[in-house]
Structures are given as C-alpha cells and as structure tokens.
Amino acid sequence: MRTTLPLAICLVMGLLMLVQWFVPHPLSMELFRRVNDWMLTIGVFALVLGIGSLIMVHTRRVRRQTANWPYSVVVLLGLVVTAGVGFVEGFAHPLRGLETTQALPYEEGTYTAKAGTITIRDAGVKGVTLEKGDRVRVLYEGGGHTDALVTTTVSDADDGNTDGVVTAAIAAWRQGVPPENGTAFAVIHPGADVFNWIYEYFYVPLDSTMFSILAFFIASAAFRAFRARNLEATLLLLSACIIILGLTTPFIYVWGKVLPMIPEAPTAAKDWILEVPNLAMRRAIMLGVGLGSVAQAFRIIFGIERTYLGGGG
Amino acid sequence: MTQSMSATLGIWIAAILTLCLYSFLYHDNPFYKFAEHLFVGVSAGYLVARQYFNAFLPYVWEPLKRGVGYFSERDLRQLTQAGETAHAQPSELIVVVPIILGLLFFAQFARGHGWLVRIPVSFALGASMGMGVPVVFKEQVYKQMNAAIIPFDALNGSAVAINAIIVLVGTIAALTYFFFSMEHRGAVGAVSRVGMWFLMIGFGSAFGNTVMNRVMLLIQRVEFLLREWLHLLPT
Amino acid sequence: MRERAGRPSVHRTLGAVVAAITACLLVLPAAYAQVAATDVQASDIPNDDGSRGVQVTWQFPTTGAEDLKGFVVLRRPADGGELKPASGAKPLAPKERSFADKGAAGASVKGTSLREPSVPYVYVVRALYPAPPPEPVAEPSPEVADGEAVAPIGPPAAAPAEPGATPPAAADAPQPEPPPDIQVDSSESAPAKATGNWYHTGRTPVLLATILFAGLLLTLIQLAKAGKTPKIRRIPGLEAVDEAIGRATEMGRPILYVPGIGGVGSIATMSAMNIYGHVAKKAGELGTAVRVPCRDAIVMQVMRTVGEQAYTDIGRPDAYRSEDVFFVTDSQFAYAAAVDGIMVREKPSAIFLQGVFYAESLILAETGNSVGAIQIAGTDRDSQVPFFLAACDYTLIGEELFAASAYLSHDIPLLSTIRAQDIGKAALMIALIVGVVLQFAHIDAIAWFFDTDLAR
Amino acid sequence: MNAIWSFIRTDRRFIFLVVAVTVIVPVLVTIPFPVPVSNATRAAFNTMEGLKPGDAVLLSFSYGPSSMAEVQPQVEAVMRHAFRKGLRVLTVSLFPDAAPLGSRALARVVDSDEFRSESGGSRLVEGTDYVNFGYRLGTDTLIRRLGQNIPQFIETDVRGERLDALPVMQGIQNFDQIALVVDFAAGDSPDWWVVDGQGRYGVKVAVGVTGVMVSQQFPYLNSGQLAGLIGGGVGAAEYENLINAPATATRRVATLAFVHLLIIAIVIFGNVLYFREQRAAAEGDPA
C-alpha cells in the first residue's frame, strides 16, 4: 500500500498525460488544463510548508541566539512587512489585487458634478465599474485638480445598459466646492502602491545587482581556469578568446587597419565557431539530453526509479 | 527635473542595497549579511502575497465558493453584468481533489502516516513526466534531427558543404562521447575524443558570448549608481 | 445524384473548368468575364480540438478572369437559414483558393477548454467583379456551368442559392452610386462541421518513437533480470562523490548539497534527488551533516523523504535531521545570495551543485571555489556547463547527470535503461547518416519523419 | 616582485578591483571608440535606407526587461532612422513585458530634440506618423492574423482609436503594404517572423536580437530570409554609428571593449604565470 499506491498513481498519471498529447479533442485539452491547475493548487499547499520551514529556521535562530541571529530578524521582518503590505493593499482593492494604481483619463466625455454625486458621460466608462475607494479627479483648465472619493461601488451596467453613462455617489470634494461642469477628468483606481514600491526599490535592485556580480566572477573564473594545461583546455580558452575578441569593436578596427586584406577575419572566425562546432556540439547535447530525459521519465513512470519515494520501499 | 519624495527615497535605498551586495566581493561582512537576509525576506514575502492573490484565490478559494453557490456582492455584480445568473456550480467542487492532495503534504507531521506525502508527490511527478515525454521527443530530438538533415538538400558552394559536413561529424562525435555502455577505448575512444574537442570549443564559445551580456548588466548597474543616485552623468 | 453533389467527380470538375474557360473566351471581347468558382469543398480541419473550424477550398481558372476583384466565402446552416458572409468584410485576394472558417467552430465554454457543439454548414464561394460601365453590358454567359452571375442588388443574403436559376441581368438592376460589384456565386458545397479530433495524425512519428523506446526499455530490463548484466563506463565526476564525502568527514565540516532552481517536473532535478539519496546514505554512515537549501517547496518535500529513507536504510533513522533540508525563497538571485552566505559562513568542505541552473551557476561555483571546497557539479543546461567547468573540480555534462542514479546505485534495471539510451543514440546516428545520404539523392523521407511542423 | 605575483594569483579580489575600475572609468569619462560596422548590421541599415518616405515599417517588440541593456538601444536607433526617413511606423508587442519598454522607446525618440518642432512639442503625431498597437495576444498566431488583415484583427490602437480612422493606417490592409518588419527579440520570435511573416506572406523581415542569439540567425541571413540582423549591444552601437547618432549603445560598447580587452589580458597573464610555474617546477625537479 505504502509503495504500491503512489507507484500506481504515478503510472496512471504518466500514461494518461502521455496519451493526452496525441489527442487534440476538447475533452483531452480540458484534462490537460485541469491537471495543470491541480498542480498549481498542490503547489500552493507545498508553499505553506516551504514558508513554514523558512520561518522555523529563522525563529529557531532567534530563540537560540545562535551566531548571526539578528540577521534572522531581518529575514522575518522583510517577510512579514512585505507580505503584510501585500495583503492589506490587496484586500483593499480586491478587484485589482496587487496591480498598481491605474488612472483612466477621459478627455472627450463630459461630467456633471453635484453635491454628493457625479455623472460621467464618456465612451471610456462603457462597462467600467467604479469601485468604492476609487477617486474621481477633475482637472482645472489652468492646471491643478480636485478629487472626490467614490462611496459606493457602481457600474455602468447597473442601469441595465452599458451606455457609458455612470452616476456615482461621492464624498465631499477635496477642495470643498464641487467643480464646474466640464470635460477634463479622470477616474483613479488606487492599487497596491506600497507593495509595488517595495518591489521596485528593494527587490529589483537587489536582483539585478546579484545578476551583475557575475561580471566579476566571470573575470576571476577566466583567470583561474583558462590555462593551456592540455589540448581540451586550450580549445576551451582559445574559443572563448576568439568570441570575446570578435565582439570587441576597437580590436576589429585595429585588425582592419593592420591586415586590410582580411578585415572581417575576427568577426568571421567568431561567427564560424558559433555556427559550426558550437552548433554541432549543442545538437549532440540536445539529442543526448532528449533521449536521457525520456528514459528518465519512463524510469519514473514505470516505477523503475523510485528514489523519490524514499528508496526501494 | 523633479522627483517625488518616494522615488528619491527609493533610489537611495536601492543604491545603498546595491553597494551592500557588492561589498561581498571584498569580504563577507555585516552589510552583505543584512542585504542578503533582507533580500530573502522581501522575496519570500513578495511570493506569499503574490501566491495568495494569484494562486490561492483563483485556484482554491474561488472554485470552492462557486461550487457551493456562495457569491460575494461583487461576484454577483460581475455575473449580472455578464448577463448570467448566479447559481451553485457543483462541478467546480472537483477542486477538493487537488486540495486533499495538497493537504496530504501535512501528513508528515502525523506519526505513522508520513508515507501519505508520497501521494501528491507521485501525482505531480507522474503527470509532469508524462507531459514531458512527447514534447521532449518533438522539441529536442525531432527538431534537431530534422535540422541536421535538411541542409544537405541544397548544398550550394564548397564552404557551405564543408561546414555542413563538419557539423555532422561534430554531432556524431559528441554523441559518441555520451555513450555509457562501452568503455571509450580504440576507435570509440578516438571518436569520443574528437567529440570532447567539439564540446570544449562549444563551451568556450558559450563562455565568451556570455561575457558581453553580463558586462552589459554591470554597466547598466554602474550607470544607475552614477546617474540616478549620484547625478554624475547627464540624463 | 445526392452523393455526387457531396463529392464532385473529376469529370464534373474538369467539365466546369473547361466550361468556365470557354465562357471566358466567349465573353473576352467585352473584357468582363464573370466566371464562378467551382468545386467548392468544405471539410473539418483535422488534428485540432475543433477550434480551427472548417476548411473551404475551391477551383478557379487561372486565366480569363483578370478583372476578378476577390472572393467572399458565405455559409448557411445545413438545416436551412440565410447565407451569410464567413470571410469578413473585405474580400479575399483573387489568388486565394482556400479559406479556413474559424467562425464555424463551436463557441468555447467559458473558463474551460471545452467547446459547445458546432453546427454543420453549407458553403458558397462568391466571386466579385467590378461593375460594368453603364452602357454596354456583357450578358453573363449561360454556359457558366457551375455557377451564375448575380445582380449586385441588396445585401449578399439576397443572392439566390439555387444553382441554375436564371440570373437577372445586371443592367436590369437599379444603379446606385458607386456601382456595386457583380457577384457570381458558386454552387453549394456539401455540409461540413468543425469537430474535435480524437487523434492527431501529424504526431504519428512521435508516437512511433515513444512506443519503440518504451518497448526497448522494458525489454532490456527483462533481459537484465534474466541475468544479462549491462556494463557502464567510468564517469569521473561520480567516482569523486565518495572521495568528496570522505574528505568532508575528515575535516569535520558539513556537506552542502544544492539541488538547483528547477521544479519537481524537470528531469535534472529528479536526478539531483537520486544523487542526494546516495550522498545522504554515505554521509549518514560517516556521521557528516548534509545541508540542502531548496528553492522549490515540493522539491524540499521530496528531498526530505529521500533523506529520511536514506538514514532508515543505513539503520540510523534517529540521526536524520529534517531541518537540514530547508526552503530559502523562490527568487533566483535571492536564493543565490543566501546560498553564497551559507558557503562563506559554514565553509563546507564538499559542495554538490546538481540539477537545473541558470545564471546563478557561476555565482555559486565561484564562491564555493573561494572557500576551498571540493565541488562536484552537474546540469543539463549546456549554456551553464562552461562555468561549472571553470570553477568546479568535477562536472557532469548533460546526460551524464541522468546516468548518475543508475551508476551510483548499481541497480540492474536502472543500468539497463542506460543501455536503452545508448541504443537510442545509435539509432539516431544511423538515421542521421542515412538521412543525409538520402538527402543528397533528394529523398527527404527521413527529414520528413522528423519534421515537427506536421505535429503542430 | 614574486610576492606581488603570488598575491594576484591567490587573491581574486585584485581582479574584482581591476574589473570595477575598468567599468567605472569609461562610464564616467566617455572615450570615443571607432565602431566598425558588420555586414549583418549594414544589411539592416541598407534595407531601411532603401525605403521611400511614406512606406510603412512594422516594429515588433519581443523582448523583456532582462534583455533591455542590449535591445533597447537597438529599438531607439532603428526608430530614429525610420522617423528620419519619413516612414510610417507601426509598433506591436508580442509579449506583455515588452509593451512598456516599447512605449518608452517610442516616447524617448518622438520627444527627442531631433524631432522637436518650432512650437516646442514633437512634430511627430501619434496616429499620423506612428501608431502603437500595444501588446497583442497570440505570438506566432498573431503574426499569421496580421498577415491576413491588420485593421480587422487589431481594430484599435493602444489609445483605443479605431485604426480605420487613423491617417497612418490609410491603405494598409495586410503585409502587402508593409515594406519592412523589424523584430526585436530575446526568444523564438525571429523564427515565427521568418516562417510565418516572410515565408507565408512574403514580407521583408529584419531582426534585432541579444548577443547570445546572434549565431542562430545566420542561416536565415545567409538564405536571404532575413533582410538584416542587428546583434546585441555591439549591433546597436553599429546602427547608431550608421545613422550618425551615437547614444547609449555606443557608450556602453566602449566600456564593454575595455572589459573584453581586460579579460583577454587576464587570460594571457594567467597563462604566463602558469608556464613560469611549470618551468620552475621542471627545473626544481630534474627527474
């Protein structure tokens, strides 16, 4: 039971999805979609375990005051603050979730503002929902603007037709008095701005900096590893150097001046390596890896390889 | 050029974090440790919120709600807008199958029932392996085989012909290197040695080609520090 | 006769073409040859889920109708109803001889991949000609066998659908400004319906390979069980595994096992799990800790199962610590930064980098190298192999990683699957050589077999 | 002397320092470098140069933020060239990630000094001189749909204006009226354009790609299926050079050249060290 059931599930799912690829029928497409959705669902639960593991590791460090424990506080704070901001902002605007603020400027329609309501006539609001918490902004002709908060969610479709005429209940205008009727206005759907600010100014720079650190490591790896120890190592280093020089514009320029009879040689050599030996070797790896992957997949489907279940069972 | 307060603050934070990470190149130090742990925390927090709104709600919660016919005011509004009536869709309840599969992960905490964890694992594994087989055959094996043969249809000019033959020889030699069930001695050894040369030239070219890309990323980063942060460069 | 209407015979087609050409020649002096499309055929587009609709094809003479403006394809439900244009507002170019009517497909069911049942349609192809100048009107020739000219009045639906009906003369119609085009309709096609198909014929070559390979695999396993033990060549990177674990034990420092950033669905990650099983056993016997930072929660889960079993197998289940297998974060570079931190702080003496790696490969390998660990790497991403070659002591290239599990376990069924792979490779090599030779003779049978465009 | 050498050999931080200096100094002090032009980039330039004012070019954006460093300058250079020639510029994004980057490039070029009118605004008018279709779903299917009928499939531009009403779209039905397509790619999209756009509908196609993708495009270039190829940051700099408007790419490529030469120097230096050691070892151990 403990081994047979998982192996049977694996076999059935494997063969089912294998056959599915050969069947273009909608039922088969639906099966494919469902199984993929289900794997996403399963992943959500696994993630709970993963995040749980992360939290456990770091709370334990804090509790036991092991070396570097203050940094574990940083991890936990980063986690709680980022996720917390995401939840607060996401729940505040459930329709838009974690999107950033969107402003829909309308320049062709008209609005009629009264105390407590505003009526918007514009093709752009056809079918649009003004959510509670959205803001209507009216732009003054000479510059500047005034805002009002939408107090109840209302949609263009509420009156039975999507004619692009919406009347929304609003709170007081920020500037006190309702603006004169006019044509320049916008609807602002506030979004998860703090959450996205964290993403843009914490996550993105950290991510791209870590990526760019590779430029340093590539240099130190080249220094240490590119030694002409034997024929294979020499081929590796020569091929790398030819490619690099073929992409170095001043080198090509100087080459063209010194050897004008073969001015294109560095580029041509670079291209030849990429197009001929490189292509051959990549093709071989792809074919080999392709067959290897299929064999591995069959090993798992047929239950020959069962390490993932924890040994022979 | 005016920047909003939040953008200015953000650029300062981004610049300082950038320098913290670069400090690792000198030595592991408190600044790097801080940035590294912050990076882990923020990325995990980002993941949690994203997964909640983009995976948990649409793939777990909403189908359950639709299945039992519980609709929020907002759902109802959307349904009527789409011209549909709100009624329970029991077929959606099939989502309990993956939910149970997912919950089985927690069986590891129940003594004696740990083996139940194998069920969701074998489900996900079996399905992805099954999906993989034909696609790998088509995308890797068939496509490459076809591409390897086609050039011999119209060989115009000796240079093209020689290159096509070198590619063919290189492919076969490099494939020979990956033969496992025989020792690489004698003729097989010689061919697989040639295959190794092709592999090395190919790996070298991949290395050389990547240098440009990585250095460009570093230049972009340095430009950020010097322009957006320090304003040493014209915008 | 009913049947013949559904499947126009060659004679009839030829006759129509000849008649059409004759008609053209007859009216040529007037320069307004109004030939109709002939042999309109409609059929379900095969190898799809029904969404690509119905393919409509027709014949049209290549000469004699130079002033043809284009075609409009019209359809009506087979059980009656009006003819409506199916090919959009703008006419199809005169060179077209076929049209895929996506509109005939059943509507997709919202939120699913299912489709509503589709309706069978009957098709008519309408040829459009510029209206003649008001004065001399060329009478459409009655010899036009398989179609008729239709006066340009009203909406297209007003066109008579009955073949052989006497066409009203164009001149009789009122002449609005600008004059509308002259419309010449073909006769109706047999009904056709867009359906989902149960087998994709273009994928037969892949099916063949799948069955052959699976059969080969299972046969070899049976043979191996009957006592034919397969041999396998030395793989240096794998021979070093035990050495690396031993060294870590001597130095009293932990082992770091990095399973890459792939998910559980990727084959390289699976191989990484298998190698981990072996490493955990060896290290467990020697009492050395193996630390496993994970980027994917399911991978972490499986790694824990594998580790637990490994310790059970060597009889020390209590020595297994599940917290040694832990989740870091799913962000690629945050993961790399954290693993770098572990490397410089815990100074492992052996580092395994096995599985799927992208750009972070060199970040990890260089840092590992700088702390002086013995490093064994393996990945199926050929673009990352050079960085492992540069910074690690041993590198498993591509397929070698997949072979590792069989190699380390000495399990006979597993070893025989490696042999199956080799036979597969040999078959590919032979196919390659034969294919190239045949290609010189302009026989593209093998290239065709491997053509993936058919399988789309 | 030997002590310094052994320090360099054992401490890679020396290399890090040199790399940092080699990047920062050229970024700060712009050093003009000659950029020789490759045939592939020249072919792209000549194709564009051969078009007549009023011809339509379709720019297809199929890249993302991670390939921006190389591709974005290509987009700006090609766009600038097209506007200079008085061509009608149509843009479409094949991936959602690409849409903001494409719009940003469009805004930068349109609002640049070169196209400023006397009144201070840009003399290029959206809808008259150019149109942005935004992101459209469908990848390769999209290309086939565009080949059949552009206004019918796209309907409205990114602002929601109907295409039939836009002066820039007058007379444009399908690929027959598109003089050239330039695809800016970081993935498989050149294949789609060559197979579906060029192969099926016969439209002329040129591509701008990231450095790592260049080699895969050569078969297409040789067979004439591609009318030009701009490869990576270097290709972008070449194009900037050809249209005589050196910008981001020219500056970055100058810096890149220093780092490239540095790496070559590092490799040579490493080998010199290696052979010295070998010789020393051989002399010290005559057996």
mmCIF file of C-alpha atoms in Angstrom, chain A residues 18-34 37 39-40 42-58 60-61 64 68 71 75 203 206-222 224-226 229 236 278 281-300 302 304-313, chain C residues 47-50 111-115 195-200 203-204 206-208 210 213-214 217-218 221 267 270-271 273-274 277 291 297-298 300-302 304-306 309 313 323 325-334 336-337 340 345-346 359-367 369 380 382-383 385-387 389-392 397-399 401-403 405-406 411 413-414 417-418 421 424-425 428 432 455:
data_model
loop_
_atom_site.group_PDB
_atom_site.id
_atom_site.type_symbol
_atom_site.label_atom_id
_atom_site.label_comp_id
_atom_site.label_asym_id
_atom_site.label_seq_id
_atom_site.Cartn_x
_atom_site.Cartn_y
_atom_site.Cartn_z
ATOM 1 C CA LEU A 18 1.465 10.940 -22.354
ATOM 2 C CA VAL A 19 -1.555 9.816 -24.357
ATOM 3 C CA GLN A 20 -3.204 13.194 -23.902
ATOM 4 C CA TRP A 21 -0.646 14.855 -26.175
ATOM 5 C CA PHE A 22 -1.767 12.768 -29.119
ATOM 6 C CA VAL A 23 -5.446 13.620 -28.674
ATOM 7 C CA PRO A 24 -6.467 17.120 -29.757
ATOM 8 C CA HIS A 25 -10.102 16.633 -28.709
ATOM 9 C CA PRO A 26 -11.539 19.308 -26.372
ATOM 10 C CA LEU A 27 -12.010 16.719 -23.620
ATOM 11 C CA SER A 28 -8.315 15.972 -23.757
ATOM 12 C CA MET A 29 -7.447 19.688 -23.732
ATOM 13 C CA GLU A 30 -9.689 20.096 -20.719
ATOM 14 C CA LEU A 31 -7.881 17.269 -18.949
ATOM 15 C CA PHE A 32 -4.555 18.958 -19.647
ATOM 16 C CA ARG A 33 -5.836 22.271 -18.309
ATOM 17 C CA ARG A 34 -7.304 20.670 -15.204
ATOM 18 C CA ASP A 37 -4.433 23.758 -12.491
ATOM 19 C CA MET A 39 -0.531 21.029 -9.864
ATOM 20 C CA LEU A 40 -0.718 24.765 -9.170
ATOM 21 C CA ILE A 42 -0.894 21.366 -4.888
ATOM 22 C CA GLY A 43 1.980 23.849 -5.147
ATOM 23 C CA VAL A 44 0.081 26.349 -3.005
ATOM 24 C CA PHE A 45 -0.002 23.840 -0.150
ATOM 25 C CA ALA A 46 3.627 22.903 -0.607
ATOM 26 C CA LEU A 47 4.469 26.586 -0.414
ATOM 27 C CA VAL A 48 2.852 26.781 3.007
ATOM 28 C CA LEU A 49 5.324 24.099 4.094
ATOM 29 C CA GLY A 50 8.182 25.952 2.442
ATOM 30 C CA ILE A 51 7.436 29.285 4.054
ATOM 31 C CA GLY A 52 6.823 27.417 7.300
ATOM 32 C CA SER A 53 10.283 25.912 7.001
ATOM 33 C CA LEU A 54 11.820 29.330 6.396
ATOM 34 C CA ILE A 55 10.053 30.826 9.399
ATOM 35 C CA MET A 56 11.015 27.847 11.605
ATOM 36 C CA VAL A 57 14.685 28.061 10.659
ATOM 37 C CA HIS A 58 14.883 31.742 11.498
ATOM 38 C CA ARG A 60 14.815 28.958 15.969
ATOM 39 C CA ARG A 61 17.955 31.002 15.347
ATOM 40 C CA ARG A 64 18.555 30.125 20.494
ATOM 41 C CA ASN A 68 24.213 35.933 13.293
ATOM 42 C CA TYR A 71 20.003 38.823 10.603
ATOM 43 C CA VAL A 75 14.513 37.959 7.239
ATOM 44 C CA TYR A 203 13.603 43.605 -4.829
ATOM 45 C CA LEU A 206 18.935 43.516 -5.219
ATOM 46 C CA ASP A 207 18.044 41.146 -8.024
ATOM 47 C CA SER A 208 19.870 42.975 -10.786
ATOM 48 C CA THR A 209 22.892 43.634 -8.578
ATOM 49 C CA MET A 210 23.237 39.951 -7.789
ATOM 50 C CA PHE A 211 22.960 39.239 -11.511
ATOM 51 C CA SER A 212 25.606 41.809 -12.390
ATOM 52 C CA ILE A 213 28.055 40.370 -9.828
ATOM 53 C CA LEU A 214 28.587 37.736 -12.497
ATOM 54 C CA ALA A 215 30.706 40.180 -14.478
ATOM 55 C CA PHE A 216 33.309 39.989 -11.695
ATOM 56 C CA PHE A 217 33.092 36.251 -11.244
ATOM 57 C CA ILE A 218 33.392 35.646 -14.954
ATOM 58 C CA ALA A 219 36.699 37.513 -14.940
ATOM 59 C CA SER A 220 38.111 35.647 -11.955
ATOM 60 C CA ALA A 221 36.941 32.295 -13.332
ATOM 61 C CA ALA A 222 38.588 33.074 -16.667
ATOM 62 C CA ARG A 224 41.959 30.768 -12.905
ATOM 63 C CA ALA A 225 40.503 28.223 -15.290
ATOM 64 C CA PHE A 226 41.690 29.295 -18.721
ATOM 65 C CA ARG A 229 47.034 22.600 -19.487
ATOM 66 C CA LEU A 236 38.164 25.934 -24.450
ATOM 67 C CA ASN A 278 29.160 25.114 -31.452
ATOM 68 C CA MET A 281 28.029 20.138 -30.071
ATOM 69 C CA ARG A 282 24.797 21.749 -28.960
ATOM 70 C CA ARG A 283 22.868 19.499 -31.270
ATOM 71 C CA ALA A 284 24.586 16.438 -29.821
ATOM 72 C CA ILE A 285 23.855 17.536 -26.261
ATOM 73 C CA MET A 286 20.229 18.222 -27.117
ATOM 74 C CA LEU A 287 19.792 14.818 -28.721
ATOM 75 C CA GLY A 288 21.517 13.056 -25.836
ATOM 76 C CA VAL A 289 19.716 15.033 -23.159
ATOM 77 C CA GLY A 290 16.465 14.475 -25.042
ATOM 78 C CA LEU A 291 16.842 10.713 -25.018
ATOM 79 C CA GLY A 292 18.169 10.795 -21.473
ATOM 80 C CA SER A 293 15.166 12.800 -20.278
ATOM 81 C CA VAL A 294 12.733 10.453 -21.965
ATOM 82 C CA ALA A 295 14.479 7.453 -20.437
ATOM 83 C CA GLN A 296 14.424 9.091 -17.011
ATOM 84 C CA ALA A 297 10.734 9.947 -17.408
ATOM 85 C CA PHE A 298 9.946 6.338 -18.329
ATOM 86 C CA ARG A 299 12.025 5.089 -15.404
ATOM 87 C CA ILE A 300 9.829 7.144 -13.099
ATOM 88 C CA PHE A 302 7.173 2.661 -14.816
ATOM 89 C CA ILE A 304 11.888 1.542 -12.024
ATOM 90 C CA GLU A 305 13.369 4.635 -10.425
ATOM 91 C CA ARG A 306 11.732 5.213 -7.079
ATOM 92 C CA THR A 307 14.281 7.095 -5.037
ATOM 93 C CA TYR A 308 11.807 9.960 -4.773
ATOM 94 C CA LEU A 309 9.557 7.689 -2.728
ATOM 95 C CA GLY A 310 12.454 7.123 -0.424
ATOM 96 C CA GLY A 311 14.334 4.067 -1.633
ATOM 97 C CA GLY A 312 13.107 0.663 -2.724
ATOM 98 C CA GLY A 313 10.262 0.529 -0.196
ATOM 99 C CA ASN C 47 -5.870 17.461 -35.895
ATOM 100 C CA ASP C 48 -7.487 20.120 -33.770
ATOM 101 C CA ASP C 49 -9.953 20.472 -30.949
ATOM 102 C CA GLY C 50 -12.481 21.880 -33.376
ATOM 103 C CA GLY C 111 -13.393 29.149 -18.205
ATOM 104 C CA THR C 112 -12.699 25.726 -19.721
ATOM 105 C CA SER C 113 -11.106 24.205 -22.799
ATOM 106 C CA LEU C 114 -14.401 22.589 -23.777
ATOM 107 C CA ARG C 115 -16.482 23.670 -26.761
ATOM 108 C CA THR C 195 -15.247 18.813 -34.768
ATOM 109 C CA GLY C 196 -12.624 17.946 -32.195
ATOM 110 C CA ASN C 197 -10.491 15.039 -33.356
ATOM 111 C CA TRP C 198 -9.505 12.042 -31.306
ATOM 112 C CA TYR C 199 -6.105 11.518 -32.859
ATOM 113 C CA HIS C 200 -3.514 13.930 -34.192
ATOM 114 C CA ARG C 203 2.071 13.261 -34.359
ATOM 115 C CA THR C 204 2.306 9.673 -35.514
ATOM 116 C CA VAL C 206 6.449 10.871 -32.265
ATOM 117 C CA LEU C 207 4.017 8.175 -31.152
ATOM 118 C CA LEU C 208 6.081 5.620 -33.008
ATOM 119 C CA THR C 210 7.597 6.781 -27.888
ATOM 120 C CA PHE C 213 11.637 3.490 -26.953
ATOM 121 C CA ALA C 214 9.361 2.386 -24.126
ATOM 122 C CA LEU C 217 13.434 -0.028 -22.278
ATOM 123 C CA LEU C 218 11.120 -2.673 -20.865
ATOM 124 C CA ILE C 221 15.004 -4.658 -18.209
ATOM 125 C CA ILE C 267 14.341 15.708 -15.168
ATOM 126 C CA MET C 270 14.879 14.303 -10.363
ATOM 127 C CA SER C 271 18.431 13.196 -10.979
ATOM 128 C CA MET C 273 17.237 13.882 -5.847
ATOM 129 C CA ASN C 274 18.603 10.490 -6.739
ATOM 130 C CA GLY C 277 19.846 9.782 -1.838
ATOM 131 C CA ARG C 291 22.762 20.788 4.282
ATOM 132 C CA ALA C 297 8.761 23.773 -1.806
ATOM 133 C CA ILE C 298 7.786 20.468 -3.435
ATOM 134 C CA MET C 300 12.165 20.352 -0.496
ATOM 135 C CA GLN C 301 9.423 17.931 0.430
ATOM 136 C CA VAL C 302 10.772 15.171 -1.797
ATOM 137 C CA ARG C 304 13.200 15.286 2.931
ATOM 138 C CA THR C 305 11.533 11.998 2.058
ATOM 139 C CA VAL C 306 14.649 10.838 0.250
ATOM 140 C CA GLN C 309 14.675 6.943 3.774
ATOM 141 C CA ASP C 313 18.242 2.289 5.047
ATOM 142 C CA GLU C 323 15.754 20.789 9.300
ATOM 143 C CA VAL C 325 16.672 20.243 4.217
ATOM 144 C CA PHE C 326 15.193 23.722 4.206
ATOM 145 C CA PHE C 327 13.415 26.214 1.995
ATOM 146 C CA VAL C 328 15.108 29.531 1.228
ATOM 147 C CA THR C 329 12.985 31.505 -1.221
ATOM 148 C CA ASP C 330 11.839 31.072 -4.775
ATOM 149 C CA SER C 331 13.571 34.152 -6.172
ATOM 150 C CA GLN C 332 16.510 33.025 -8.292
ATOM 151 C CA PHE C 333 19.055 35.581 -7.117
ATOM 152 C CA ALA C 334 17.857 35.827 -3.526
ATOM 153 C CA ALA C 336 21.888 32.519 -4.878
ATOM 154 C CA ALA C 337 22.727 35.273 -2.375
ATOM 155 C CA ASP C 340 26.588 32.206 -1.082
ATOM 156 C CA ARG C 345 29.838 31.179 6.827
ATOM 157 C CA GLU C 346 29.646 27.410 7.184
ATOM 158 C CA ALA C 359 22.805 32.410 -14.466
ATOM 159 C CA GLU C 360 23.400 31.719 -10.774
ATOM 160 C CA SER C 361 25.638 28.761 -11.668
ATOM 161 C CA LEU C 362 28.814 30.835 -11.646
ATOM 162 C CA ILE C 363 27.790 32.905 -8.596
ATOM 163 C CA LEU C 364 27.563 29.670 -6.606
ATOM 164 C CA ALA C 365 30.523 27.874 -8.157
ATOM 165 C CA GLU C 366 32.949 30.792 -7.795
ATOM 166 C CA THR C 367 32.015 31.377 -4.173
ATOM 167 C CA ASN C 369 35.681 27.655 -5.091
ATOM 168 C CA ASP C 380 21.655 19.547 -18.339
ATOM 169 C CA ASP C 382 24.598 23.282 -21.793
ATOM 170 C CA SER C 383 24.960 27.062 -21.570
ATOM 171 C CA VAL C 385 28.340 23.870 -18.221
ATOM 172 C CA PRO C 386 31.327 26.104 -19.136
ATOM 173 C CA PHE C 387 31.029 27.962 -15.842
ATOM 174 C CA LEU C 389 33.954 23.501 -15.877
ATOM 175 C CA ALA C 390 35.797 26.683 -14.953
ATOM 176 C CA ALA C 391 35.058 26.702 -11.240
ATOM 177 C CA CYS C 392 34.368 23.127 -10.127
ATOM 178 C CA ILE C 397 27.763 17.227 -18.542
ATOM 179 C CA GLY C 398 24.158 16.902 -19.687
ATOM 180 C CA GLU C 399 23.228 13.270 -19.969
ATOM 181 C CA LEU C 401 23.756 13.668 -14.781
ATOM 182 C CA PHE C 402 20.818 11.468 -15.792
ATOM 183 C CA ALA C 403 23.022 8.384 -15.816
ATOM 184 C CA SER C 405 21.423 7.491 -10.466
ATOM 185 C CA ALA C 406 21.931 4.169 -12.224
ATOM 186 C CA ASP C 411 20.779 -1.293 -9.743
ATOM 187 C CA PRO C 413 17.101 -2.497 -14.112
ATOM 188 C CA LEU C 414 18.374 1.077 -13.953
ATOM 189 C CA THR C 417 17.793 1.710 -19.143
ATOM 190 C CA ILE C 418 21.142 3.414 -19.727
ATOM 191 C CA GLN C 421 19.539 5.222 -24.142
ATOM 192 C CA GLY C 424 18.519 5.061 -28.975
ATOM 193 C CA LYS C 425 21.534 7.252 -29.656
ATOM 194 C CA LEU C 428 19.656 8.396 -34.140
ATOM 195 C CA LEU C 432 21.265 10.885 -39.318
ATOM 196 C CA ALA C 455 2.889 17.830 -35.296
#
